[in-house]
mmCIF file of C-alpha atoms in Angstrom:
data_model
loop_
_atom_site.group_PDB
_atom_site.id
_atom_site.type_symbol
_atom_site.label_atom_id
_atom_site.label_comp_id
_atom_site.label_asym_id
_atom_site.label_seq_id
_atom_site.Cartn_x
_atom_site.Cartn_y
_atom_site.Cartn_z
ATOM 1 C CA GLU A 602 0.000 0.000 0.000
ATOM 2 C CA THR A 603 2.851 2.405 0.766
ATOM 3 C CA GLN A 604 4.595 1.567 -2.552
ATOM 4 C CA GLU A 605 7.736 1.127 -0.487
ATOM 5 C CA GLU A 606 10.726 -0.185 -2.431
ATOM 6 C CA VAL A 607 12.015 -3.606 -1.386
ATOM 7 C CA GLU A 608 15.301 -5.267 -2.275
ATOM 8 C CA GLY A 609 15.620 -8.763 -3.663
ATOM 9 C CA MET A 610 17.352 -11.023 -6.158
ATOM 10 C CA ILE A 611 16.057 -12.747 -9.282
ATOM 11 C CA THR A 612 16.964 -16.404 -8.665
ATOM 12 C CA ASN A 613 15.470 -18.358 -11.568
ATOM 13 C CA LYS A 614 13.156 -18.310 -14.568
ATOM 14 C CA ILE A 615 9.717 -19.905 -14.539
ATOM 15 C CA LYS A 616 6.782 -19.926 -16.947
ATOM 16 C CA GLY A 617 5.600 -16.348 -17.559
ATOM 17 C CA GLY A 618 8.329 -14.632 -15.575
ATOM 18 C CA MET A 619 10.914 -14.956 -12.814
ATOM 19 C CA VAL A 620 11.229 -15.928 -9.160
ATOM 20 C CA VAL A 621 12.504 -13.164 -6.861
ATOM 21 C CA ASN A 622 13.885 -13.857 -3.397
ATOM 22 C CA ILE A 623 13.035 -11.029 -0.987
ATOM 23 C CA GLU A 624 14.167 -11.770 2.591
ATOM 24 C CA SER A 625 13.796 -15.549 1.992
ATOM 25 C CA CYS A 626 10.282 -14.976 0.661
ATOM 26 C CA LEU A 627 9.757 -16.214 -2.909
ATOM 27 C CA CYS A 628 7.835 -13.727 -5.068
ATOM 28 C CA PHE A 629 6.675 -13.750 -8.695
ATOM 29 C CA LEU A 630 7.982 -11.187 -11.180
ATOM 30 C CA PRO A 631 5.865 -11.318 -14.394
ATOM 31 C CA GLY A 632 7.807 -11.060 -17.663
ATOM 32 C CA SER A 633 6.038 -7.768 -18.495
ATOM 33 C CA GLN A 634 7.234 -6.230 -15.206
ATOM 34 C CA ILE A 635 10.984 -6.870 -15.611
ATOM 35 C CA SER A 636 11.706 -3.691 -17.558
ATOM 36 C CA THR A 637 10.095 -0.763 -19.412
ATOM 37 C CA THR A 638 11.290 -2.266 -22.721
ATOM 38 C CA PRO A 639 11.318 -5.913 -23.875
ATOM 39 C CA LEU A 640 14.606 -7.563 -22.885
ATOM 40 C CA LYS A 641 16.519 -10.309 -24.687
ATOM 41 C CA ASN A 642 17.479 -13.473 -22.777
ATOM 42 C CA PHE A 643 21.127 -12.443 -22.299
ATOM 43 C CA GLU A 644 19.962 -9.071 -20.860
ATOM 44 C CA ILE A 645 17.706 -10.883 -18.371
ATOM 45 C CA ASP A 646 20.598 -13.200 -17.412
ATOM 46 C CA LYS A 647 22.656 -10.131 -16.442
ATOM 47 C CA LEU A 648 19.954 -9.144 -13.910
ATOM 48 C CA MET A 649 19.980 -12.494 -12.083
ATOM 49 C CA ASN A 650 21.526 -12.983 -8.631
ATOM 50 C CA ILE A 651 22.282 -9.302 -8.089
ATOM 51 C CA PRO A 652 20.459 -7.030 -5.576
ATOM 52 C CA LEU A 653 17.650 -5.111 -7.331
ATOM 53 C CA LYS A 654 14.815 -2.892 -6.153
ATOM 54 C CA PHE A 655 11.157 -3.912 -6.586
ATOM 55 C CA ILE A 656 7.675 -2.704 -5.664
ATOM 56 C CA VAL A 657 5.039 -5.186 -4.446
ATOM 57 C CA VAL A 658 2.073 -4.836 -6.810
ATOM 58 C CA LYS A 659 -0.111 -7.689 -5.535
ATOM 59 C CA CYS A 660 -0.348 -9.347 -2.136
ATOM 60 C CA ASP A 661 -2.649 -12.350 -1.554
ATOM 61 C CA LYS A 662 -2.301 -13.398 2.090
ATOM 62 C CA SER A 663 -4.626 -16.399 1.904
ATOM 63 C CA ARG A 664 -2.651 -17.991 -0.961
ATOM 64 C CA GLY A 665 0.712 -16.686 0.202
ATOM 65 C CA ASN A 666 1.150 -14.982 -3.163
ATOM 66 C CA LEU A 667 3.358 -11.946 -3.768
ATOM 67 C CA VAL A 668 3.729 -10.287 -7.167
ATOM 68 C CA VAL A 669 6.497 -7.706 -7.625
ATOM 69 C CA SER A 670 7.492 -5.223 -10.337
ATOM 70 C CA ARG A 671 10.860 -3.775 -11.328
ATOM 71 C CA ARG A 672 9.251 -1.861 -14.182
ATOM 72 C CA ALA A 673 7.267 0.316 -11.722
ATOM 73 C CA ILE A 674 10.542 1.509 -10.183
ATOM 74 C CA LEU A 675 12.114 2.252 -13.567
ATOM 75 C CA GLU A 676 9.015 4.192 -14.640
ATOM 76 C CA LYS A 677 8.980 6.153 -11.380
ATOM 77 C CA SER A 678 12.604 7.239 -11.791
ATOM 78 C CA LYS A 679 12.024 7.915 -15.508
ATOM 79 C CA ASN A 680 9.088 10.212 -14.687
ATOM 80 C CA GLU A 681 11.261 12.057 -12.174
ATOM 81 C CA ASP A 682 14.015 12.386 -14.806
ATOM 82 C CA ILE A 683 11.483 13.719 -17.342
ATOM 83 C CA LYS A 684 10.245 16.300 -14.790
ATOM 84 C CA LYS A 685 13.844 17.459 -14.238
ATOM 85 C CA ILE A 686 14.479 17.665 -18.002
ATOM 86 C CA LEU A 687 11.192 19.507 -18.657
ATOM 87 C CA ALA A 688 12.113 22.026 -15.970
ATOM 88 C CA LYS A 689 15.282 22.837 -17.923
ATOM 89 C CA ILE A 690 13.874 23.122 -21.464
ATOM 90 C CA LYS A 691 11.155 25.193 -23.099
ATOM 91 C CA GLU A 692 9.582 25.495 -26.548
ATOM 92 C CA GLY A 693 11.966 27.169 -28.983
ATOM 93 C CA ASP A 694 15.148 25.836 -27.349
ATOM 94 C CA ILE A 695 17.810 24.218 -29.528
ATOM 95 C CA VAL A 696 19.142 21.060 -27.859
ATOM 96 C CA ASP A 697 21.457 18.120 -28.527
ATOM 97 C CA GLY A 698 19.854 14.703 -28.778
ATOM 98 C CA LYS A 699 20.725 11.157 -29.759
ATOM 99 C CA VAL A 700 18.707 9.190 -32.335
ATOM 100 C CA LYS A 701 17.197 6.300 -30.365
ATOM 101 C CA ALA A 702 14.830 4.671 -32.850
ATOM 102 C CA ILE A 703 13.906 5.184 -36.503
ATOM 103 C CA LEU A 704 10.378 4.560 -37.820
ATOM 104 C CA ASP A 705 8.591 5.163 -41.143
ATOM 105 C CA TRP A 706 6.902 8.314 -39.828
ATOM 106 C CA GLY A 707 9.874 9.776 -37.944
ATOM 107 C CA ALA A 708 12.286 9.104 -35.088
ATOM 108 C CA PHE A 709 12.592 9.039 -31.299
ATOM 109 C CA ILE A 710 15.312 11.357 -30.002
ATOM 110 C CA ASP A 711 16.809 10.840 -26.541
ATOM 111 C CA LEU A 712 17.312 14.174 -24.768
ATOM 112 C CA ASN A 713 19.375 12.980 -21.786
ATOM 113 C CA GLY A 714 16.659 10.588 -20.584
ATOM 114 C CA ALA A 715 13.491 12.097 -22.064
ATOM 115 C CA ASP A 716 12.180 10.877 -25.406
ATOM 116 C CA ALA A 717 11.220 13.453 -28.023
ATOM 117 C CA LEU A 718 9.293 12.745 -31.227
ATOM 118 C CA LEU A 719 10.774 13.998 -34.477
ATOM 119 C CA HIS A 720 8.198 13.682 -37.265
ATOM 120 C CA VAL A 721 9.442 12.977 -40.795
ATOM 121 C CA THR A 722 7.781 16.220 -42.014
ATOM 122 C CA ASP A 723 9.919 18.197 -39.536
ATOM 123 C CA LEU A 724 13.223 16.823 -40.852
ATOM 124 C CA SER A 725 13.691 19.038 -43.879
ATOM 125 C CA TYR A 726 11.902 21.517 -46.136
ATOM 126 C CA SER A 727 12.725 19.204 -49.070
ATOM 127 C CA ARG A 728 10.864 15.969 -49.656
ATOM 128 C CA VAL A 729 11.997 13.155 -47.355
ATOM 129 C CA LYS A 730 10.871 9.706 -48.401
ATOM 130 C CA LYS A 731 12.349 7.718 -45.514
ATOM 131 C CA THR A 732 13.617 8.897 -42.125
ATOM 132 C CA SER A 733 16.633 6.575 -42.518
ATOM 133 C CA ASP A 734 17.745 8.600 -45.575
ATOM 134 C CA LEU A 735 18.740 11.421 -43.212
ATOM 135 C CA LEU A 736 19.200 9.845 -39.770
ATOM 136 C CA SER A 737 20.904 6.795 -38.305
ATOM 137 C CA ILE A 738 20.577 5.182 -34.852
ATOM 138 C CA GLY A 739 23.136 6.477 -32.345
ATOM 139 C CA GLN A 740 23.709 9.706 -34.292
ATOM 140 C CA THR A 741 23.916 12.928 -32.238
ATOM 141 C CA ILE A 742 21.886 15.782 -33.724
ATOM 142 C CA LYS A 743 20.859 19.349 -32.928
ATOM 143 C CA CYS A 744 17.098 19.925 -32.944
ATOM 144 C CA LYS A 745 14.596 22.569 -31.896
ATOM 145 C CA ILE A 746 11.867 21.931 -29.293
ATOM 146 C CA ILE A 747 8.672 22.785 -31.170
ATOM 147 C CA LYS A 748 6.046 21.586 -28.659
ATOM 148 C CA ILE A 749 5.832 20.350 -25.070
ATOM 149 C CA ASP A 750 2.481 18.909 -23.976
ATOM 150 C CA PRO A 751 2.181 19.741 -20.239
ATOM 151 C CA GLU A 752 -0.370 16.958 -19.633
ATOM 152 C CA THR A 753 1.139 13.991 -21.478
ATOM 153 C CA LYS A 754 4.751 15.291 -21.076
ATOM 154 C CA ARG A 755 5.270 14.605 -24.766
ATOM 155 C CA ILE A 756 8.039 16.544 -26.437
ATOM 156 C CA SER A 757 8.041 17.248 -30.172
ATOM 157 C CA CYS A 758 11.160 18.470 -31.919
ATOM 158 C CA GLY A 759 12.226 19.422 -35.438
ATOM 159 C CA ILE A 760 15.358 19.992 -37.489
ATOM 160 C CA LYS A 761 13.977 22.133 -40.310
ATOM 161 C CA GLN A 762 12.640 24.661 -37.763
ATOM 162 C CA MET A 763 16.243 25.708 -37.040
ATOM 163 C CA HIS A 764 16.466 27.089 -40.592
ATOM 164 C CA GLU A 765 14.462 29.662 -42.477
ATOM 165 C CA ASP A 766 11.669 28.343 -44.691
ATOM 166 C CA PRO A 767 13.122 28.648 -48.226
ATOM 167 C CA TYR A 768 9.608 29.259 -49.597
ATOM 168 C CA GLU A 769 9.305 32.513 -47.641
ATOM 169 C CA ASN A 770 10.291 35.524 -49.788
ATOM 170 C CA LEU A 771 10.964 33.056 -52.616
ATOM 171 C CA GLU A 772 9.780 35.460 -55.337
ATOM 172 C CA LYS A 773 12.590 37.866 -54.366
ATOM 173 C CA LYS A 774 15.214 35.214 -55.090
ATOM 174 C CA TYR A 775 13.765 33.280 -58.005
ATOM 175 C CA LYS A 776 11.951 34.735 -61.034
ATOM 176 C CA ILE A 777 9.778 32.898 -63.523
ATOM 177 C CA ASN A 778 11.474 32.484 -66.944
ATOM 178 C CA ASP A 779 14.947 33.035 -65.444
ATOM 179 C CA THR A 780 17.628 30.352 -65.656
ATOM 180 C CA TYR A 781 19.394 28.956 -62.557
ATOM 181 C CA LYS A 782 21.987 26.325 -61.725
ATOM 182 C CA GLY A 783 20.725 23.206 -59.935
ATOM 183 C CA MET A 784 21.693 19.674 -59.015
ATOM 184 C CA VAL A 785 19.670 16.588 -59.930
ATOM 185 C CA THR A 786 18.703 14.781 -56.705
ATOM 186 C CA LYS A 787 16.418 12.053 -58.012
ATOM 187 C CA CYS A 788 14.997 10.628 -61.237
ATOM 188 C CA VAL A 789 11.481 9.168 -61.118
ATOM 189 C CA ASP A 790 9.138 7.865 -63.838
ATOM 190 C CA TYR A 791 7.343 11.208 -64.220
ATOM 191 C CA GLY A 792 10.410 13.487 -64.142
ATOM 192 C CA ALA A 793 13.441 14.600 -62.149
ATOM 193 C CA PHE A 794 13.889 16.568 -58.929
ATOM 194 C CA VAL A 795 16.468 19.351 -58.930
ATOM 195 C CA LYS A 796 17.930 21.042 -55.841
ATOM 196 C CA LEU A 797 18.256 24.814 -56.269
ATOM 197 C CA GLU A 798 19.522 25.400 -52.705
ATOM 198 C CA GLU A 799 19.413 23.621 -49.323
ATOM 199 C CA GLY A 800 15.803 22.594 -48.650
ATOM 200 C CA LEU A 801 14.522 23.841 -52.006
ATOM 201 C CA GLU A 802 13.741 21.401 -54.799
ATOM 202 C CA GLY A 803 11.906 21.806 -58.064
ATOM 203 C CA LEU A 804 10.435 19.216 -60.407
ATOM 204 C CA ILE A 805 11.263 18.949 -64.085
ATOM 205 C CA HIS A 806 8.252 17.123 -65.465
ATOM 206 C CA GLN A 807 8.988 14.403 -68.007
ATOM 207 C CA SER A 808 7.329 16.548 -70.712
ATOM 208 C CA GLU A 809 9.787 19.412 -69.996
ATOM 209 C CA LEU A 810 12.946 17.363 -70.600
ATOM 210 C CA SER A 811 13.194 17.439 -74.384
ATOM 211 C CA TRP A 812 11.460 19.000 -77.404
ATOM 212 C CA THR A 813 12.166 15.995 -79.608
ATOM 213 C CA LYS A 814 12.046 12.909 -77.405
ATOM 214 C CA LYS A 815 8.483 12.276 -76.293
ATOM 215 C CA ASN A 816 7.776 10.097 -73.208
ATOM 216 C CA VAL A 817 11.480 9.705 -72.602
ATOM 217 C CA GLN A 818 12.639 8.048 -69.385
ATOM 218 C CA PRO A 819 14.187 10.811 -67.188
ATOM 219 C CA SER A 820 17.049 8.520 -66.065
ATOM 220 C CA LYS A 821 18.155 8.213 -69.720
ATOM 221 C CA ILE A 822 18.766 11.975 -69.932
ATOM 222 C CA LEU A 823 19.755 12.915 -66.365
ATOM 223 C CA SER A 824 21.461 11.264 -63.412
ATOM 224 C CA PRO A 825 21.598 12.113 -59.673
ATOM 225 C CA SER A 826 24.360 14.596 -58.598
ATOM 226 C CA GLN A 827 24.524 16.015 -62.149
ATOM 227 C CA GLU A 828 24.714 19.834 -62.292
ATOM 228 C CA ILE A 829 22.391 21.382 -64.865
ATOM 229 C CA ASN A 830 20.818 24.694 -65.858
ATOM 230 C CA VAL A 831 17.075 24.956 -65.429
ATOM 231 C CA LYS A 832 14.493 27.574 -66.297
ATOM 232 C CA ILE A 833 11.749 28.245 -63.750
ATOM 233 C CA ILE A 834 8.336 28.006 -65.421
ATOM 234 C CA GLU A 835 6.048 27.970 -62.367
ATOM 235 C CA ILE A 836 6.216 28.770 -58.629
ATOM 236 C CA ASP A 837 3.411 27.751 -56.250
ATOM 237 C CA THR A 838 4.274 29.058 -52.760
ATOM 238 C CA GLU A 839 1.057 27.703 -51.210
ATOM 239 C CA LYS A 840 1.642 24.112 -52.310
ATOM 240 C CA LYS A 841 5.415 24.650 -51.939
ATOM 241 C CA ARG A 842 6.132 23.513 -55.464
ATOM 242 C CA ILE A 843 8.483 24.776 -58.180
#
């Protein structure tokens, strides 16, 4: 009832979890309560026969049953760590973080113990197909805190927010019917993408590649990293397309 921490040792594995010896009293530690994240067998082996802290989560006197949790302790200390971290940071801060996990829709960034979400759309002003194209696990990055939810303690961060949006004041820099230098970044079936500057890409539609060759495959005319001259024929700042 007091949620008091008790000390014990994991002595052996049984079906569904582990046996923990606390002051000669054998308790059950369910597999889901060993840690906050799923552990591999060799990681569990490292926890055996060493003093660890637990919280009793279930106590059945009539059956002489005690169920304990190590996860509850880890979560308690994690919540305290998150409170400490949230007290130090605010929205708009630029912080260092380590890439912890990469997913299709973004990445989890570890900010000294607190996890921040970095959505794929906040990586760059250019198109990003896969998070893994720009980030790798273990990499240290600088990112900007864009939102902290006071209730859920969720932190959202971004990389592109540290730079100016290239589509703002674009008409001052680039004029329709003017020619500019660019670099081919990607060839697709319907055309080629060309980088004009960091975070700013335009599309050469397949029909704009050649006067003579109709329905030509873009990769037969252009290749990635090739420097070319392009003429701007349309700018759509709302849809962020050139």
